[in-house]
Coordinates of C-alpha atoms and ligand atoms in Angstrom, one line a residue:
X1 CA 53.2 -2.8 216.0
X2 CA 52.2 -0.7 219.1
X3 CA 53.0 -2.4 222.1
X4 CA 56.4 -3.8 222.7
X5 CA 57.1 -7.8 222.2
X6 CA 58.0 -8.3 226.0
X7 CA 60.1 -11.7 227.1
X8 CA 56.8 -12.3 228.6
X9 CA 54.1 -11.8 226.1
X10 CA 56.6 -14.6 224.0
X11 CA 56.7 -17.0 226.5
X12 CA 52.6 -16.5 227.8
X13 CA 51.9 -17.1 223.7
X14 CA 54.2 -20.2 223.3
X15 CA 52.2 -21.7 226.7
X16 CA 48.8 -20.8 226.6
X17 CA 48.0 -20.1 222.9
X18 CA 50.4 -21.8 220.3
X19 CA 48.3 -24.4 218.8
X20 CA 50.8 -27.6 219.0
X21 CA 48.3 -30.2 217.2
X22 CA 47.4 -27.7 214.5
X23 CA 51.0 -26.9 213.8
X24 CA 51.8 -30.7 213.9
X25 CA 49.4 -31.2 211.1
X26 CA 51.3 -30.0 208.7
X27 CA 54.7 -31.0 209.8
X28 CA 53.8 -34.5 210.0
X29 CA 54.7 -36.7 214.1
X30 CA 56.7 -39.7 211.5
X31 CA 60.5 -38.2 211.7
X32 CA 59.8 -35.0 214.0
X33 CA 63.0 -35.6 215.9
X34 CA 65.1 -35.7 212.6
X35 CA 63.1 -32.3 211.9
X36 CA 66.1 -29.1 211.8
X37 CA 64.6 -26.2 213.5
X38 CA 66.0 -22.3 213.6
X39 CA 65.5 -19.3 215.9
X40 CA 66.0 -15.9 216.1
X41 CA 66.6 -15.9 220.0
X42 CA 66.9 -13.1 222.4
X43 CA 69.1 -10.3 221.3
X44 CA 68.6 -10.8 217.8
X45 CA 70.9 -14.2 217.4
X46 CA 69.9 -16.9 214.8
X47 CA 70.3 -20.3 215.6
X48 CA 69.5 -23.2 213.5
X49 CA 70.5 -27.1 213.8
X50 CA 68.3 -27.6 216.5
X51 CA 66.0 -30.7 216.9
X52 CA 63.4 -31.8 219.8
X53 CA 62.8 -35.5 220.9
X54 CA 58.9 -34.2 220.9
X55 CA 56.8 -31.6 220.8
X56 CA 57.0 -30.9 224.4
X57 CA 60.7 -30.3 224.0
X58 CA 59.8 -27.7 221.2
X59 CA 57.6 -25.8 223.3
X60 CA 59.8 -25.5 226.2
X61 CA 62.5 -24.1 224.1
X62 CA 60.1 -21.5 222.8
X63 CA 58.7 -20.7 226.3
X64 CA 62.6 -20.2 227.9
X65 CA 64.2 -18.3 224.5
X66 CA 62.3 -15.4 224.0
X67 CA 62.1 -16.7 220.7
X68 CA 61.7 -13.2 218.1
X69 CA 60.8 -15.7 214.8
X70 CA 60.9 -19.3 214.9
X71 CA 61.6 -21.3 211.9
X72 CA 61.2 -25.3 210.6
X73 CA 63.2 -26.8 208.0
X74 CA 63.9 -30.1 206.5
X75 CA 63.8 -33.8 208.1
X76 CA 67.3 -35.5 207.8
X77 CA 68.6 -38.9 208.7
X78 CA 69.7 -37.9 212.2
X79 CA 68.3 -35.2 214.4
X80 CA 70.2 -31.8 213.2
X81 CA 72.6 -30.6 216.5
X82 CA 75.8 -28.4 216.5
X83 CA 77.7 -32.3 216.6
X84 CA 75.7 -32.7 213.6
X85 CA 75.1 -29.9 211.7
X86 CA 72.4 -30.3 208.2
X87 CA 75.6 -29.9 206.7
X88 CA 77.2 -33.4 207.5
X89 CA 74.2 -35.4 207.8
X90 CA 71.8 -37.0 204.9
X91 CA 69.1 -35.2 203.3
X92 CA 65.4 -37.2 203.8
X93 CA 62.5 -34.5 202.8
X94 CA 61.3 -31.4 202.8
X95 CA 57.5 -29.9 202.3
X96 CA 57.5 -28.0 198.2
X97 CA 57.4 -24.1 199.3
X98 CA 56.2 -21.8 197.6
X99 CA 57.4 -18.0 198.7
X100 CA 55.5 -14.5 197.6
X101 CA 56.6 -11.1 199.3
X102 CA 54.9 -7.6 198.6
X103 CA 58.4 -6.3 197.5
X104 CA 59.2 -8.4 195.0
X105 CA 57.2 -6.2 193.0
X106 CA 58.6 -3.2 194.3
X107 CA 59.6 -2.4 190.0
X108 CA 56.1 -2.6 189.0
X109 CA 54.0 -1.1 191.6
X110 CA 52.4 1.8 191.0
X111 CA 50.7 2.8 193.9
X112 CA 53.5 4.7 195.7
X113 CA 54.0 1.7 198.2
X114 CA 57.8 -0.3 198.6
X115 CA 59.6 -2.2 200.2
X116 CA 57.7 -3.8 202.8
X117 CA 54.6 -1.4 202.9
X118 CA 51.8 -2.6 201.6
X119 CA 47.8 -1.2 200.3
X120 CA 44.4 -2.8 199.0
X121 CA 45.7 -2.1 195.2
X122 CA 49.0 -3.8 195.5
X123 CA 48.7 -6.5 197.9
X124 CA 46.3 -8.1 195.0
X125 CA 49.3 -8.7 193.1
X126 CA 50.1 -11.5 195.9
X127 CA 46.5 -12.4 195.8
X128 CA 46.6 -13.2 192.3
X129 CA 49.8 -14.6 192.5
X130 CA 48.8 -17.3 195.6
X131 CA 45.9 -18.4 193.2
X132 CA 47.7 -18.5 190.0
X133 CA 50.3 -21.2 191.6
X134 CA 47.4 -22.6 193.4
X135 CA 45.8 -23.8 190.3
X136 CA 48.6 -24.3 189.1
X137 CA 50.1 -27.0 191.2
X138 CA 46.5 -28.5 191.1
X139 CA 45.5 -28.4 187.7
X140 CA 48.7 -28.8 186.1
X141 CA 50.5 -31.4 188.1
X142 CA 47.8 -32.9 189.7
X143 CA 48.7 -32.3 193.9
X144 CA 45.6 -32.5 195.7
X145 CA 46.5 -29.6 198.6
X146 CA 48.1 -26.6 199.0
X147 CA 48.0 -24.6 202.2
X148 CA 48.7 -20.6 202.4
X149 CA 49.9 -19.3 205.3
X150 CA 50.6 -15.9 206.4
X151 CA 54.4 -14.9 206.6
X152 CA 53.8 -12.7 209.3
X153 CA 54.4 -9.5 207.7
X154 CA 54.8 -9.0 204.0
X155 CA 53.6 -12.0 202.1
X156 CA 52.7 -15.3 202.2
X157 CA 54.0 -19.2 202.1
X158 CA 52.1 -21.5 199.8
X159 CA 52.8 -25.2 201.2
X160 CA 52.3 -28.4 199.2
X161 CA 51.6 -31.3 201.1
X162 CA 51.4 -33.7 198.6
X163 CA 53.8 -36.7 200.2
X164 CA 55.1 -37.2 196.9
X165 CA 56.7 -33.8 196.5
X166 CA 58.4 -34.0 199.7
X167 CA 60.8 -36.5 198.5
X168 CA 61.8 -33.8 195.3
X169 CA 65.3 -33.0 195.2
X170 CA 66.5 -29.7 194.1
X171 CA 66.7 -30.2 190.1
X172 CA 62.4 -31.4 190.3
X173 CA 61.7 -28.6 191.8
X174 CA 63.8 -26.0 189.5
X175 CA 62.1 -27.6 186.7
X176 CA 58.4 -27.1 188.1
X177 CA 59.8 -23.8 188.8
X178 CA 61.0 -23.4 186.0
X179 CA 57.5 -24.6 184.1
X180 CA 56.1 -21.5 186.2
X181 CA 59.2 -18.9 185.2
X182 CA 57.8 -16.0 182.6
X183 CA 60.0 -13.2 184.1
X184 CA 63.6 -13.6 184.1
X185 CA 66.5 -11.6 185.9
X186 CA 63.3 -10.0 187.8
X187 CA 65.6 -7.2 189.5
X188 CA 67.2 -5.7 186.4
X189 CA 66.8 -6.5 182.8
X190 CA 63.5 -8.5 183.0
X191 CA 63.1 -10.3 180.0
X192 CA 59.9 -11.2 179.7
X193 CA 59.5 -15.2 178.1
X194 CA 56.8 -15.6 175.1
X195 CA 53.6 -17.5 176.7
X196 CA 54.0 -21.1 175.0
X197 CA 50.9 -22.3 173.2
X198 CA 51.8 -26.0 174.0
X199 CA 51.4 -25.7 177.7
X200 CA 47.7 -25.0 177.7
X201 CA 46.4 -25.2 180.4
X202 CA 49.0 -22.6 181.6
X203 CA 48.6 -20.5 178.6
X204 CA 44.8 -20.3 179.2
X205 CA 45.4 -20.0 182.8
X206 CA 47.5 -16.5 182.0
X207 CA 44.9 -15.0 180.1
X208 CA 41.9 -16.1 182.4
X209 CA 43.9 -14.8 185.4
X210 CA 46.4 -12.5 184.5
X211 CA 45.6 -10.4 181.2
X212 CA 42.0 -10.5 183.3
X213 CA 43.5 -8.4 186.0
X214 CA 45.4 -6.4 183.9
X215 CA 42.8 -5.3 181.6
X216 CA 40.4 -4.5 184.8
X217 CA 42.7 -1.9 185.6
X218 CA 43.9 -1.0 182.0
X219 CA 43.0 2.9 181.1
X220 CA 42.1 3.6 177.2
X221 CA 45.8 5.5 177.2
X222 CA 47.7 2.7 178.7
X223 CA 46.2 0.4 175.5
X224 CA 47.0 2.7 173.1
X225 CA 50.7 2.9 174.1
X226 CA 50.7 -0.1 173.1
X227 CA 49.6 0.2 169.7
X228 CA 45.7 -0.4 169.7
X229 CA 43.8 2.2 168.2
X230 CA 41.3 4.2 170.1
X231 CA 38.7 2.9 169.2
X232 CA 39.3 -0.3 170.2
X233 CA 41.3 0.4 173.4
X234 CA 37.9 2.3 174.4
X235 CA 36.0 -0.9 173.3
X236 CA 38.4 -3.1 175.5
X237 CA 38.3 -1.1 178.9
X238 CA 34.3 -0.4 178.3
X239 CA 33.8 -4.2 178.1
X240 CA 36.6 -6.1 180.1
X241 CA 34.1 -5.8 183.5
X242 CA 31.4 -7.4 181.6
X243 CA 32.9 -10.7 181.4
X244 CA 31.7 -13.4 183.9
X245 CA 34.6 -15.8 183.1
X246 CA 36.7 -14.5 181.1
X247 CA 38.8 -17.2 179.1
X248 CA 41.8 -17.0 176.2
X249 CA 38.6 -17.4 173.5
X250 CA 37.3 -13.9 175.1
X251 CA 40.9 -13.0 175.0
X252 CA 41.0 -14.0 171.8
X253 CA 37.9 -11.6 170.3
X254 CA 38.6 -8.6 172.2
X255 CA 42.2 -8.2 171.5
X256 CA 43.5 -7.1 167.8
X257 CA 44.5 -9.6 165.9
X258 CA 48.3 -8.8 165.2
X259 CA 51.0 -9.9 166.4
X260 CA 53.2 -7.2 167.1
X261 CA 50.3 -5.7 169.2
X262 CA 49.6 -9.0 171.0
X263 CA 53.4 -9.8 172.0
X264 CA 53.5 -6.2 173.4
X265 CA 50.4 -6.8 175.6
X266 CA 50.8 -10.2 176.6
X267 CA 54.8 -8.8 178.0
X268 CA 52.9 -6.0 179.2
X269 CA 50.8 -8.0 181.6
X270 CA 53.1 -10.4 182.3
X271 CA 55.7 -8.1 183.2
X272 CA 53.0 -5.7 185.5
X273 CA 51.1 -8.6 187.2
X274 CA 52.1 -12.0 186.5
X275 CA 53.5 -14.1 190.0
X276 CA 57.0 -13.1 191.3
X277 CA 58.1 -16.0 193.3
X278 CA 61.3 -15.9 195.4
X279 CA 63.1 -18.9 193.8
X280 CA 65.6 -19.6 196.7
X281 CA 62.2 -20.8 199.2
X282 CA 61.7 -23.3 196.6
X283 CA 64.7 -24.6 195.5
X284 CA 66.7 -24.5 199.0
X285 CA 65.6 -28.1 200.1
X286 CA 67.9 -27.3 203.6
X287 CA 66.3 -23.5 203.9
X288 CA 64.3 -22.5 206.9
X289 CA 61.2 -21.3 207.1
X290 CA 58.9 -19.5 209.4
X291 CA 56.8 -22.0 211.4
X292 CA 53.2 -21.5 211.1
X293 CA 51.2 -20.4 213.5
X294 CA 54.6 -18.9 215.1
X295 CA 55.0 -14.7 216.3
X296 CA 56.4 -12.6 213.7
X297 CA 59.3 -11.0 215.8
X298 CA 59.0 -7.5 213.9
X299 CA 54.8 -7.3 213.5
X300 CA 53.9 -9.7 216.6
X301 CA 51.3 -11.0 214.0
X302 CA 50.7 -14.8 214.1
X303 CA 51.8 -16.9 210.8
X304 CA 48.0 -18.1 210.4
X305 CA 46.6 -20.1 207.9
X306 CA 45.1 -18.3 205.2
X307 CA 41.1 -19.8 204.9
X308 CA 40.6 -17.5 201.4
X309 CA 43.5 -16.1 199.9
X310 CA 41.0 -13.6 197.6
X311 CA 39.8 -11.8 201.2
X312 CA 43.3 -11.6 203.0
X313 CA 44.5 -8.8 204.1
X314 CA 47.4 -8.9 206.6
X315 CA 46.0 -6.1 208.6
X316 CA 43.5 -8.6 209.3
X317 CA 45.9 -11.3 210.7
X318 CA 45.7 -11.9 214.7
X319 CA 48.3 -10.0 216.7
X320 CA 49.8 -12.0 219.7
X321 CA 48.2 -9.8 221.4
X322 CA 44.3 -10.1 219.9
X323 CA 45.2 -13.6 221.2
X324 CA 45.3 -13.2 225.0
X325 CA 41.9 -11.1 224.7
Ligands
LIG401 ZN1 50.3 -0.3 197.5

C-alpha cells in the first residue's frame, strides 16, 4: 500500500463507488435485516452484532465509521444487536464458504515466499486449489454456482449460492469437508490420507488436476527420490507437457506400475499441491466474513469478484484508490 487509507478516502469509497446492487446480489434482499454484520471501525476495534433495516442504513454506517474491513455473516431469526447478540438468537442460514489463504502453504512452498507474501510460482497453488473445489462442488454434488472473490490481500473466498446449502448446519458441511480432506493435522504431522478409488470422480479429478501440476514442475531428481528409476523419471518429465488433457488413464501409463512407488508419489503431490482449505470459514455457520466488494483495511484493495480464477493475480485487483481515477 502506498498512500495512506484516510477517514476520507473510506467514506468517498462507501458513497460514490461501493456497488450496493452488486453486493446485494449475492446476499440476497429476503431477510437482510436479520443479516449479522461486523466491522473493524476506527482505531482498530471489531464490532459485530450489527444489523440494518436496509441497505441505506448499511451504507451510512460505512460512510460515518471509518470502517478499516467490513464483514457479513449469517441471517438469524431476529436482527443481530448488542440486546440480541447471534448468541441468544436462532440460527436461519448462511451462504457454504469456502476459504484459501497463500500461507496455508507456508510448509510446502518452495519459492522463498511466507506468510502473507506472495509470487507467480506460489500463488498457483490457490489457483489450483479455487478450481479443484470448483469442480468439485459442481461435479460431485451437483451445485450449479460458485463465485470467487478476492479476500483483499492473501487469498480468496469461494461462495456457493446454491439456496439449498444455505440451510446446511454444521455437521453437512464437515462431511462435504470432510469428502474433500486429504491432508490432515496440516500444521504439524500431516498425514497424508490414501486417494480412495471408490470416489471417482474425485480420484480422477486428483490426478487430472493435481499430479498434473505436480509433475509439470517435477525435475528427473525429485522422481527418483522417490524410487523411479532414471530412466523413467527422464521419460516422465520429458513427456508430462505433451499431454493436452491429461487424465488418471495417462496417469496410469506414465507412472510405474508398483505400489510402493505409486503411494509415495501420489502423498508426494498431495502433500506439495493438493487444496489447503481453512476449515473454520466453512464449518463456523455464525463466522464473519469479508463483504465483497468491501476495502481491505491493510491493502486498500477491493474484495472483487474473481471473473477467471486461472488469470488472477492479486496485484491485479483494484485499489480504492484506482477507483476514484
Ligand atoms: Zn512465492
Amino acid at each position: 500500500m502506498n498512500e495512506k487509507l484516510t477517514d476520507e478516502i473510506l467514506a468517498k469509497y462507501y458513497v460514490e463507488k461501493f456497488p450496493m446492487d452488486y453486493f446485494m446480489s449475492f446476499v440476497g434482499l429476503s431477510n437482510f435485516q436479520n443479516r449479522e454484520f461486523g466491522f473493524v471501525v476506527g482505531d482498530n476495534r471489531f464490532v459485530r452484532n450489527i444489523s440494518f433495516s436496509n441497505t441505506d442504513k448499511l451504507k451510512d454506517f460505512m460512510v460515518q465509521n471509518s470502517v478499516q474491513h467490513a464483514y457479513v455473516g449469517a441471517v438469524y431469526d431476529k436482527p443481530p444487536s448488542r440486546e440480541n447478540p447471534i448468541q441468544r438468537i436462532k440460527w436461519k442460514a448462511r451462504e457454504f464458504i469456502y476459504d484459501i489463504d497463500i500461507d496455508e502453504y507456508d510448509l510446502v512452498r518452495t519459492c522463498g515466499c511466507h506468510g502473507d507474501v506472495y509470487c507467480k510460482d506460489c500463488w498457483s497453488l490457490v489457483q489450483e486449489a479455487a478450481s479443484f473445489i470448483d469442480k468439485t462442488m459442481k461435479e460431485d454434488f451437483g451445485f450449479k454456482e460458485v463465485i470467487w472473490f478476492f479476500s483483499g490481500r492473501r487469498g480468496v473466498h469461494g461462495w456457493v449460492m446454491d439456496k439449498i446449502t444455505h440451510d446446511f448446519d454444521q455437521a453437512q458441511r464437515v462431511a462435504i469437508l470432510n469428502y474433500l480432506t486429504f491432508i490432515h493435522d496440516e500444521k504439524r504431522s500431516q498425514s497424508i490420507e490414501e486417494i480412495p478409488n471408490e470416489a471417482k470422480p474425485l480420484r480422477n479429478r486428483i490426478y487430472a488436476l493435481v499430479a498434473k501440476a505436480y509433475l509439470d514442475r517435477a525435475t528427473p531428481e525429485s522422481l527418483k527420490e522417490l524410487g523411479i528409476s532414471t530412466r523413467k523419471a527422464n521419460e516422465i518429465v520429458a513427456r508430462i507437457k505433451t499431454f493436452e488433457n491429461f487424465d488418471h488413464n495417462d496417469y496410469n501409463i506414465l507412472i510405474p506400475n508398483d505400489t510402493i512407488i505409486r503411494r509415495k508419489l501420489s502423498s508426494e503431490f498431495i502433500l506439495q499441491r493438493y487444496p489447503r482449505i481453512d476449515r473454520k470459514v466453512t464449518m463456523d455457520t455464525r463466522r464473519v466474513s469479508r463483504m465483497p466488494y468491501s476495502i481491505h483495511g491493510k491493502t486498500g484493495q477491493i474484495a472483487i469478484v474473481i471473473k477467471d480464477i486461472d488469470n488472477f493475480y492479486p496485484d491485479s485487483a483494484p485499489t480504492v484508490w484506482d477507483t476514484m481515477m
